[in-house]
Amino acid sequence: MTDLLFSCLLKDSPMCPITVNGVEHQVPARLSVAAALLYLGNLAIRKHPVSSEARAPFCYMGVCFECLVIIDGQHKQRACLREVMPHMCIETAMVGVNP
Amino acid sequence: MSKVYDYLVIGAGPAGMAAAIEASNAGLCVLVLDQAENAGGQIYRNLGQVGIQQARVLGPDYLVGKPLLAEFMAANCDYQPMAQLWHIEAHEKGFLVVALVHGESITYVTSHLLLANGAMERPMAIPGWHKPGVMTAGAGQILLKTAALLPKQVVLAGSGPLLLLLAQQYRAAGVIITALLDTTPKSNYWYATPWLMAGLTTPKQLLKGLWLTLVQRIKTPYITGVSGIEVLGEECVTGVSYTVAGKVYDIDCNLIMLHQGLIPETQMGQLLGCTQVWSENQQCWQARVAVAGQTSVPGLQIAGDAGTIGGAYVAQFNGRLAGIVRANSGVATLSLQKRLLTLWLCLRVKQLHWARGLVDRLYRPADWLSEPSSDTIICRCEQVTAGAVTAIASRGCAGVNQLKAYTRAGMGACQGRQCGLNLAYLVAHAQQRPVSEVEPLTVRPPLSPINLGQLSRQTEL
């Protein structure tokens, strides 16, 4: 995570605590879950169920379904359509089950 | 007994907001369903919340949406954000619209329906486009609008106004653009020349476009006549290779953003049995739509980019027109003032669609993009390659819907949104027939994923 592809213009925006794969992080409030994952340096967030290749969100607008994650236990959530909430629990499928 | 709305509008972009304003001002009971957290659509996404730094980078054409957004927020209509629509069907009272709201499935009933759900980016299937590190230019812009996330360095590739606009915004924010690979075929400039007349009717936009192009050509490493783009890298992107005048070049990069223009999101209209036509100008399927949004299905209107790609201004005019016409069931009962407004809106919509012809012809996708190499993944969800599709298509497969049964292409979570158009091109090439003769993929519910628990708890509003 040392080589972040993206950096955030927002400097002093309020932060929101979220849990990603069991680890707690602080991200700027009001980000989409997909953007928050990218902010934290997670580009690939899924292993493709057919090929097991790493995949990353592609469109960030709800069309491509590449950003499916588990949010608070709910499977197949499009990470790009959900805003982060305090203590939201996000599981990506880079390890473990596929959403 | 459930509540029956007079007008249900899907999408809170410029078209949906304008239609909802007009219809609710006329006293109709209006509901707007939108899948985003905030109104504005993709073009004015996050406009109500955006910070000063982002606003500076995004420029005046983004901020121009503020009055419309304010007017919509003040309008006397119901507005449900974060509604993920998964089914629509015709019903004795009009239409049933079923959406997931906060994880629960809710059915809405309406007598009249407006689809203003906008457009998506034309899927640009090139070898390696499924690798982490590749995203669309629209994605880049959404990350900027909603999260103020900026890449340090990026390669932009493709064709079309959005790519140039993103380059401009990124440069303003200090992002290093390693290269802008322009795939616009040089012949397009000749073919587009007759359309200059149309473009000249919107001189301000024409000048803006020219300026945007010139500035990028001077200030970014702008490479024209690019073909054969291929994404390099094992797990993630490590570079991109491309061909110019028969010579292959490689660049190192770990982020590439693709764009090849926009296509309407037609799935909802298709589900309702709306007549679809192939647009030669815009190279995509579109619902057959009249100027005020009327479709082949009684009570169903489509406005804005969900019908014909035209951009934010025409979408707004189109939406207003649709709302006025719905509220007055035609124009017979309108006051003189409203009649003149309707006439003016009709003319503006027609004119702006005509003027758009210049952009459509100039940025028509290059032919090589519709004939990808055989190892290119076409259906990202089911991991089906162009080679597999072509092999089945050349053996006489009837069309994309039969192809689906043989290859699973189009059966994944995105429901053919990312592969449908490219499948049609591949079938057309393999069978040497025009793409307009290849029927689009059949659309079936659910339009977005829903689990059995949600389905069983279904409630009516």
XYZ file of C-alpha atoms in Angstrom:
560
model
C 0.000 0.000 0.000
C 2.998 2.288 -0.173
C 2.453 3.027 -3.842
C -1.051 4.507 -3.943
C -2.388 5.034 -7.449
C -4.787 7.752 -6.299
C -4.536 10.584 -3.823
C -7.343 12.592 -2.262
C -7.807 16.344 -2.701
C -9.908 16.556 0.463
C -7.546 17.467 3.245
C -9.568 18.163 6.341
C -12.868 16.454 5.670
C -14.506 14.553 8.544
C -13.403 10.934 8.712
C -15.531 7.820 8.999
C -14.369 4.553 10.601
C -14.975 1.432 8.497
C -13.793 -2.154 8.705
C -12.338 -3.806 5.632
C -11.684 -7.540 5.867
C -11.551 -7.278 9.659
C -9.137 -4.326 9.798
C -10.368 -0.913 10.933
C -9.598 2.121 8.747
C -10.480 5.816 8.663
C -11.749 7.167 5.343
C -13.227 10.565 4.388
C -16.959 10.566 5.108
C -19.350 10.548 2.135
C -17.121 8.435 -0.121
C -18.683 5.499 -1.936
C -17.488 2.133 -0.659
C -15.698 1.558 -3.986
C -13.949 4.937 -3.725
C -13.076 4.246 -0.079
C -11.437 0.941 -1.052
C -9.425 2.729 -3.719
C -8.530 5.482 -1.238
C -7.111 2.777 1.038
C -5.016 1.429 -1.815
C -7.132 -1.600 -2.719
C -7.273 -1.577 -6.494
C -8.255 -5.217 -7.075
C -11.107 -6.236 -4.776
C -12.329 -9.481 -6.243
C -11.138 -12.772 -7.641
C -13.149 -13.676 -10.709
C -15.366 -16.669 -9.919
C -14.574 -18.330 -13.262
C -10.889 -17.564 -13.832
C -9.716 -16.601 -10.305
C -7.987 -13.577 -11.846
C -7.907 -10.367 -9.821
C -10.560 -7.836 -10.810
C -11.171 -4.202 -9.942
C -14.149 -1.841 -10.279
C -14.395 -0.650 -13.880
C -17.236 1.877 -14.266
C -17.930 3.179 -10.706
C -21.534 3.893 -11.758
C -23.424 0.660 -11.215
C -23.189 -0.797 -14.713
C -20.286 -3.262 -14.761
C -20.879 -5.241 -11.541
C -17.113 -5.640 -11.081
C -17.203 -4.031 -7.622
C -19.392 -6.593 -5.842
C -18.516 -6.858 -2.147
C -20.159 -8.022 1.070
C -21.443 -5.078 3.134
C -22.620 -5.785 6.691
C -23.199 -9.415 5.768
C -25.188 -8.642 2.619
C -23.741 -10.292 -0.460
C -23.528 -8.923 -4.017
C -23.548 -5.260 -3.052
C -22.301 -2.842 -5.702
C -19.624 -0.961 -3.778
C -19.912 2.027 -6.118
C -23.569 2.652 -5.210
C -23.204 2.663 -1.424
C -21.808 5.477 0.697
C -19.621 4.571 3.677
C -21.364 4.624 7.065
C -19.650 4.665 10.469
C -18.587 1.110 11.445
C -19.681 -0.345 8.135
C -18.202 -3.788 7.731
C -16.915 -4.513 4.227
C -15.571 -7.826 3.017
C -13.861 -8.088 -0.340
C -13.385 -11.373 -2.104
C -9.640 -11.213 -2.566
C -9.627 -13.790 0.203
C -12.447 -16.103 1.229
C -15.893 -16.365 -0.297
C -17.018 -14.604 -3.431
C -19.866 -12.137 -3.017
C -54.849 -0.408 -1.380
C -51.540 0.886 -2.574
C -50.814 4.430 -3.617
C -50.946 5.077 -7.361
C -48.618 7.808 -8.615
C -49.541 9.959 -11.610
C -45.980 10.014 -12.833
C -43.004 7.934 -11.798
C -39.656 9.196 -13.019
C -36.645 6.904 -13.025
C -33.373 8.780 -12.728
C -32.603 12.139 -11.115
C -30.259 13.474 -13.791
C -31.030 16.598 -15.841
C -33.890 14.926 -17.770
C -35.535 13.308 -14.746
C -35.224 16.392 -12.540
C -36.657 18.711 -15.226
C -39.589 16.376 -15.931
C -40.376 15.972 -12.237
C -40.310 19.762 -11.739
C -42.767 20.396 -14.595
C -45.116 17.560 -13.687
C -45.228 18.369 -9.975
C -45.689 22.098 -10.672
C -48.727 21.109 -12.727
C -50.142 19.371 -9.661
C -49.392 15.733 -10.485
C -48.410 13.272 -7.798
C -44.816 12.520 -8.805
C -42.214 10.085 -7.512
C -38.571 10.140 -8.573
C -36.500 6.990 -8.023
C -32.750 7.314 -8.338
C -30.001 4.820 -7.673
C -27.454 7.358 -6.454
C -27.201 8.877 -2.982
C -27.684 12.396 -4.340
C -29.632 13.892 -7.220
C -27.806 15.186 -10.287
C -27.219 12.105 -12.422
C -23.735 11.358 -13.688
C -23.231 14.827 -15.191
C -24.123 16.781 -12.046
C -23.085 14.048 -9.666
C -22.433 15.251 -6.131
C -23.018 18.847 -7.286
C -24.895 19.762 -4.097
C -22.051 18.592 -1.881
C -18.914 19.297 -3.873
C -15.992 21.163 -2.264
C -14.386 24.336 -3.629
C -11.213 22.574 -4.788
C -13.180 19.985 -6.761
C -15.428 22.687 -8.240
C -12.371 24.566 -9.500
C -11.053 21.443 -11.230
C -14.428 20.361 -12.654
C -15.099 23.701 -14.326
C -18.136 25.882 -15.179
C -20.099 23.301 -17.209
C -20.494 21.253 -14.061
C -21.564 24.133 -11.821
C -24.161 25.269 -14.368
C -26.447 22.508 -13.078
C -26.907 24.187 -9.683
C -30.163 26.094 -10.427
C -31.803 22.949 -11.840
C -30.743 20.923 -8.824
C -32.073 23.604 -6.457
C -35.361 23.788 -8.356
C -35.685 20.006 -8.136
C -34.927 19.867 -4.416
C -37.623 22.524 -3.835
C -40.198 20.800 -6.064
C -43.250 19.242 -4.481
C -42.525 15.659 -5.500
C -41.509 12.471 -3.692
C -37.861 11.615 -4.202
C -36.336 8.299 -3.246
C -32.557 8.117 -3.635
C -30.584 4.868 -3.371
C -33.334 2.884 -5.048
C -31.965 -0.006 -7.078
C -34.628 -0.859 -9.577
C -34.854 -4.545 -10.379
C -38.149 -5.015 -12.187
C -40.785 -3.099 -14.166
C -43.921 -4.481 -15.761
C -47.144 -3.286 -17.315
C -50.131 -3.400 -14.978
C -53.871 -2.678 -15.193
C -53.300 0.704 -13.503
C -50.243 1.485 -15.607
C -46.921 0.131 -14.433
C -45.426 -1.697 -11.490
C -41.920 -0.553 -10.605
C -40.022 -2.696 -8.128
C -36.881 -1.441 -6.417
C -34.593 -2.328 -3.552
C -34.544 0.501 -1.011
C -32.317 0.051 2.040
C -32.199 -3.668 1.344
C -35.985 -4.118 1.127
C -37.915 -4.702 -2.071
C -40.721 -2.157 -2.574
C -43.323 -2.116 -5.345
C -44.536 1.234 -6.632
C -47.609 1.666 -8.828
C -47.892 4.481 -11.355
C -50.196 5.382 -14.199
C -47.430 6.944 -16.296
C -43.729 6.225 -16.362
C -40.716 8.206 -17.538
C -37.375 6.489 -18.025
C -34.638 9.075 -17.596
C -31.980 6.654 -16.444
C -29.291 8.029 -18.716
C -26.385 6.495 -20.534
C -23.376 4.301 -19.963
C -20.004 4.260 -21.621
C -19.647 2.213 -24.790
C -17.706 -0.874 -23.698
C -14.246 -0.656 -25.277
C -13.183 -4.288 -25.489
C -9.428 -4.389 -25.987
C -7.029 -7.152 -24.897
C -6.527 -6.863 -21.130
C -9.379 -4.419 -20.439
C -10.502 -6.625 -17.543
C -7.256 -6.180 -15.576
C -7.067 -4.121 -12.378
C -5.657 -0.757 -13.420
C -8.065 -0.318 -16.318
C -11.185 1.727 -15.794
C -13.400 3.983 -17.841
C -12.837 7.719 -18.234
C -16.288 8.165 -16.716
C -15.057 6.273 -13.660
C -12.128 8.682 -13.404
C -14.511 11.607 -13.476
C -16.884 10.049 -10.929
C -13.968 9.471 -8.546
C -13.073 13.135 -8.951
C -16.649 14.384 -8.458
C -17.621 12.207 -5.528
C -14.391 11.451 -3.709
C -11.899 14.067 -4.934
C -9.640 11.136 -5.816
C -7.012 11.914 -8.416
C -4.479 9.574 -9.988
C -0.837 10.592 -9.875
C -0.253 9.444 -13.421
C -2.567 8.060 -16.083
C -2.815 7.019 -19.725
C -6.050 8.098 -21.406
C -7.133 6.128 -24.454
C -10.032 6.221 -26.862
C -12.109 8.912 -28.467
C -14.809 11.413 -27.658
C -15.523 14.658 -25.797
C -15.493 13.130 -22.300
C -11.919 11.919 -22.744
C -10.785 15.430 -23.694
C -12.749 16.991 -20.838
C -11.221 14.572 -18.343
C -7.736 15.369 -19.699
C -8.481 19.052 -19.184
C -9.745 18.520 -15.625
C -6.848 16.237 -14.726
C -4.315 18.716 -16.051
C -5.930 21.496 -14.030
C -5.484 19.317 -10.953
C -1.843 18.567 -11.685
C -2.248 14.918 -12.757
C 0.507 13.697 -15.063
C -0.999 12.451 -18.322
C 1.616 10.025 -19.638
C -0.119 9.842 -23.005
C -3.473 10.565 -24.583
C -3.990 7.863 -27.200
C -6.582 9.164 -29.663
C -8.246 6.338 -31.597
C -10.386 8.660 -33.747
C -9.840 7.434 -37.336
C -8.415 10.213 -39.527
C -11.143 9.494 -42.105
C -13.742 10.583 -39.539
C -12.637 14.185 -40.034
C -13.666 13.974 -43.692
C -16.922 12.189 -42.986
C -17.757 14.717 -40.286
C -17.199 17.757 -42.525
C -20.773 17.815 -43.921
C -21.994 17.879 -40.312
C -20.172 21.169 -39.664
C -23.351 22.961 -40.730
C -25.212 21.229 -37.923
C -22.448 21.960 -35.429
C -22.467 25.642 -36.399
C -26.008 25.982 -35.020
C -24.486 25.627 -31.556
C -21.451 27.885 -32.038
C -20.627 28.147 -28.343
C -20.336 24.391 -27.918
C -18.446 24.048 -31.201
C -15.877 26.616 -30.091
C -15.571 24.991 -26.694
C -14.960 21.620 -28.332
C -12.344 23.054 -30.678
C -10.604 24.813 -27.818
C -10.670 21.679 -25.657
C -9.147 19.616 -28.477
C -6.470 22.184 -29.319
C -5.394 22.682 -25.708
C -5.026 18.935 -25.120
C -3.101 18.542 -28.372
C -0.645 21.202 -27.246
C -0.418 20.462 -23.543
C -0.542 16.652 -23.333
C 1.499 13.980 -25.110
C -1.303 13.622 -27.658
C -0.938 10.726 -30.089
C -3.358 10.535 -33.024
C -4.283 7.706 -35.378
C -3.850 5.069 -32.686
C -5.059 1.506 -33.215
C -4.372 -1.952 -31.783
C -4.329 -0.852 -28.144
C -3.419 -3.698 -25.811
C -3.149 -3.634 -22.021
C 0.054 -5.260 -20.745
C 0.704 -6.936 -17.411
C 0.154 -10.278 -15.691
C -2.112 -9.637 -12.701
C -2.308 -5.835 -12.856
C -1.567 -3.281 -15.550
C 2.123 -2.622 -16.144
C 1.899 -0.927 -19.504
C 0.054 -0.403 -22.731
C 1.057 -1.081 -26.312
C -0.433 0.575 -29.388
C 0.092 0.907 -33.100
C 0.539 4.080 -35.117
C 1.071 3.850 -38.887
C 2.019 0.169 -38.671
C 4.594 0.669 -35.923
C 4.071 -0.775 -32.428
C 4.942 1.296 -29.351
C 4.973 0.406 -25.632
C 4.494 2.735 -22.656
C 4.899 1.856 -18.965
C 1.908 2.751 -16.824
C -0.210 1.237 -14.087
C -3.440 3.067 -14.748
C -5.305 3.421 -18.012
C -8.693 5.018 -18.580
C -10.734 4.103 -21.631
C -13.519 5.966 -23.387
C -15.396 5.395 -26.614
C -18.445 7.619 -26.292
C -21.786 6.928 -24.659
C -24.688 4.609 -25.392
C -28.188 4.782 -23.882
C -29.097 2.380 -21.085
C -31.966 0.671 -22.867
C -32.627 -2.262 -20.551
C -35.703 -0.907 -18.770
C -37.393 0.095 -22.028
C -36.562 -3.286 -23.530
C -38.079 -5.052 -20.549
C -41.334 -3.168 -21.199
C -41.277 -4.151 -24.851
C -40.384 -0.746 -26.237
C -39.525 -0.869 -29.960
C -35.753 -0.668 -30.416
C -34.051 0.704 -33.501
C -30.403 0.665 -34.549
C -28.953 4.163 -34.775
C -26.356 4.294 -37.533
C -25.216 7.732 -36.344
C -24.711 6.728 -32.728
C -23.837 3.072 -33.460
C -26.103 1.595 -30.819
C -29.613 0.363 -30.093
C -32.097 3.009 -29.027
C -35.756 3.038 -28.141
C -37.931 4.634 -30.805
C -38.780 7.918 -29.081
C -40.818 10.942 -30.228
C -39.716 14.481 -29.383
C -41.590 14.661 -26.049
C -40.437 11.194 -25.032
C -43.408 9.122 -26.226
C -42.533 5.499 -27.004
C -44.297 2.565 -28.635
C -45.685 1.596 -25.199
C -48.728 3.699 -24.126
C -48.017 5.675 -20.942
C -44.262 5.167 -21.197
C -41.907 8.024 -22.018
C -38.122 8.039 -22.334
C -36.145 11.282 -22.082
C -32.552 12.441 -22.108
C -29.578 10.202 -22.831
C -31.639 7.101 -21.995
C -33.302 7.709 -25.376
C -30.783 9.417 -27.635
C -27.332 10.583 -26.581
C -27.446 14.369 -26.647
C -25.813 15.630 -23.474
C -27.003 17.538 -20.425
C -28.653 20.540 -22.103
C -30.832 18.588 -24.469
C -31.652 16.140 -21.677
C -32.965 18.983 -19.560
C -35.099 20.433 -22.392
C -36.281 16.951 -23.286
C -37.230 16.263 -19.669
C -39.171 19.529 -19.324
C -41.039 18.782 -22.516
C -41.846 15.258 -21.357
C -43.122 16.588 -18.022
C -45.298 19.294 -19.610
C -46.776 16.901 -22.154
C -47.500 14.310 -19.462
C -49.108 16.866 -17.150
C -51.424 18.097 -19.856
C -52.025 14.814 -21.693
C -51.052 16.453 -24.940
C -50.998 20.160 -25.667
C -54.689 20.923 -26.246
C -55.331 22.194 -22.710
C -52.200 24.334 -22.424
C -52.135 28.085 -21.875
C -50.670 30.162 -24.695
C -47.513 30.746 -22.678
C -47.000 27.003 -22.085
C -47.770 26.283 -25.715
C -45.042 28.658 -26.821
C -42.652 27.120 -24.294
C -43.502 23.653 -25.601
C -42.896 24.747 -29.168
C -39.578 26.334 -28.219
C -38.490 23.212 -26.311
C -39.425 20.982 -29.271
C -37.335 23.111 -31.605
C -34.391 23.210 -29.197
C -34.443 19.424 -28.712
C -34.574 18.834 -32.482
C -31.831 21.377 -33.128
C -29.494 20.065 -30.437
C -29.977 16.462 -31.579
C -29.161 17.548 -35.117
C -26.091 19.494 -33.961
C -24.947 16.408 -32.031
C -24.570 14.685 -35.415
C -21.178 16.371 -35.760
C -19.888 14.851 -32.517
C -21.431 11.470 -33.375
C -19.809 11.324 -36.804
C -16.467 12.737 -35.723
C -16.074 10.342 -32.802
C -17.656 7.247 -34.360
C -15.652 4.286 -33.021
C -12.906 2.944 -35.265
C -13.668 -0.313 -37.086
C -10.808 -2.208 -35.423
C -12.577 -1.846 -32.081
C -15.507 -3.974 -33.246
C -13.170 -6.748 -34.451
C -11.100 -7.514 -31.324
C -8.360 -10.170 -31.366
C -9.567 -13.678 -30.497
C -8.099 -13.721 -26.975
C -9.874 -10.481 -25.975
C -12.436 -11.005 -23.244
C -15.825 -9.811 -24.485
C -18.094 -10.928 -21.659
C -16.268 -9.836 -18.515
C -18.706 -11.565 -16.164
C -18.494 -15.016 -17.732
C -14.970 -14.648 -19.088
C -15.941 -15.391 -22.709
C -13.409 -14.458 -25.403
C -14.014 -12.918 -28.814
C -12.571 -16.104 -30.344
C -15.186 -18.294 -28.658
C -17.977 -15.970 -29.794
C -16.737 -15.820 -33.381
C -16.321 -19.603 -33.554
C -19.975 -20.165 -32.589
C -21.233 -17.289 -34.736
C -19.448 -18.564 -37.857
C -21.109 -21.940 -37.411
C -24.430 -20.244 -38.095
C -25.698 -19.317 -34.634
C -28.949 -17.372 -35.118
C -28.000 -14.302 -33.077
C -26.791 -13.022 -29.743
C -29.579 -14.708 -27.793
C -28.718 -18.164 -29.109
C -25.060 -17.346 -28.624
C -25.825 -16.777 -24.958
C -27.014 -20.380 -24.614
C -23.852 -21.729 -26.275
C -21.217 -19.570 -24.602
C -22.847 -18.029 -21.470
C -21.845 -14.591 -22.832
C -24.363 -12.085 -21.482
C -25.518 -14.301 -18.617
C -23.427 -12.745 -15.864
C -24.190 -10.210 -13.170
C -24.099 -7.210 -15.499
C -26.765 -8.849 -17.673
C -25.045 -8.107 -20.943
C -24.606 -4.386 -20.323
C -20.848 -4.666 -20.923
C -20.905 -7.234 -23.738
C -24.250 -6.973 -25.576
C -23.165 -4.441 -28.185
C -19.801 -6.084 -28.850
C -21.455 -9.511 -29.192
C -23.719 -8.052 -31.877
C -20.717 -6.648 -33.767
C -18.905 -10.003 -33.599
C -21.961 -11.907 -34.878
C -22.398 -9.341 -37.650
C -18.753 -9.694 -38.730
C -18.730 -13.489 -38.556
C -21.930 -13.756 -40.572
C -21.202 -10.822 -42.876
C -24.453 -9.044 -42.228
C -25.138 -5.533 -40.966
C -25.150 -5.176 -37.176
C -28.585 -3.538 -37.401
C -29.968 -6.953 -38.399
C -28.610 -8.654 -35.274
C -31.250 -8.443 -32.554
C -30.129 -7.103 -29.158
C -29.900 -9.369 -26.109
C -33.267 -10.106 -24.517
C -33.631 -8.400 -21.138
C -35.123 -10.243 -18.190
C -35.621 -9.367 -14.532
C -33.975 -8.969 -12.103
C -32.216 -5.919 -13.558
C -29.956 -5.866 -10.505
C -29.198 -8.611 -7.983
C -31.812 -9.401 -5.331
C -31.715 -12.249 -2.846
C -34.511 -14.665 -1.976
C -35.018 -13.139 1.477
C -35.638 -9.725 -0.050
C -37.946 -11.239 -2.633
C -40.035 -12.997 0.023
C -40.386 -9.834 2.129
C -41.686 -7.862 -0.874
C -43.913 -4.969 0.211
C -46.281 -2.678 -1.647
C -46.259 1.020 -1.023
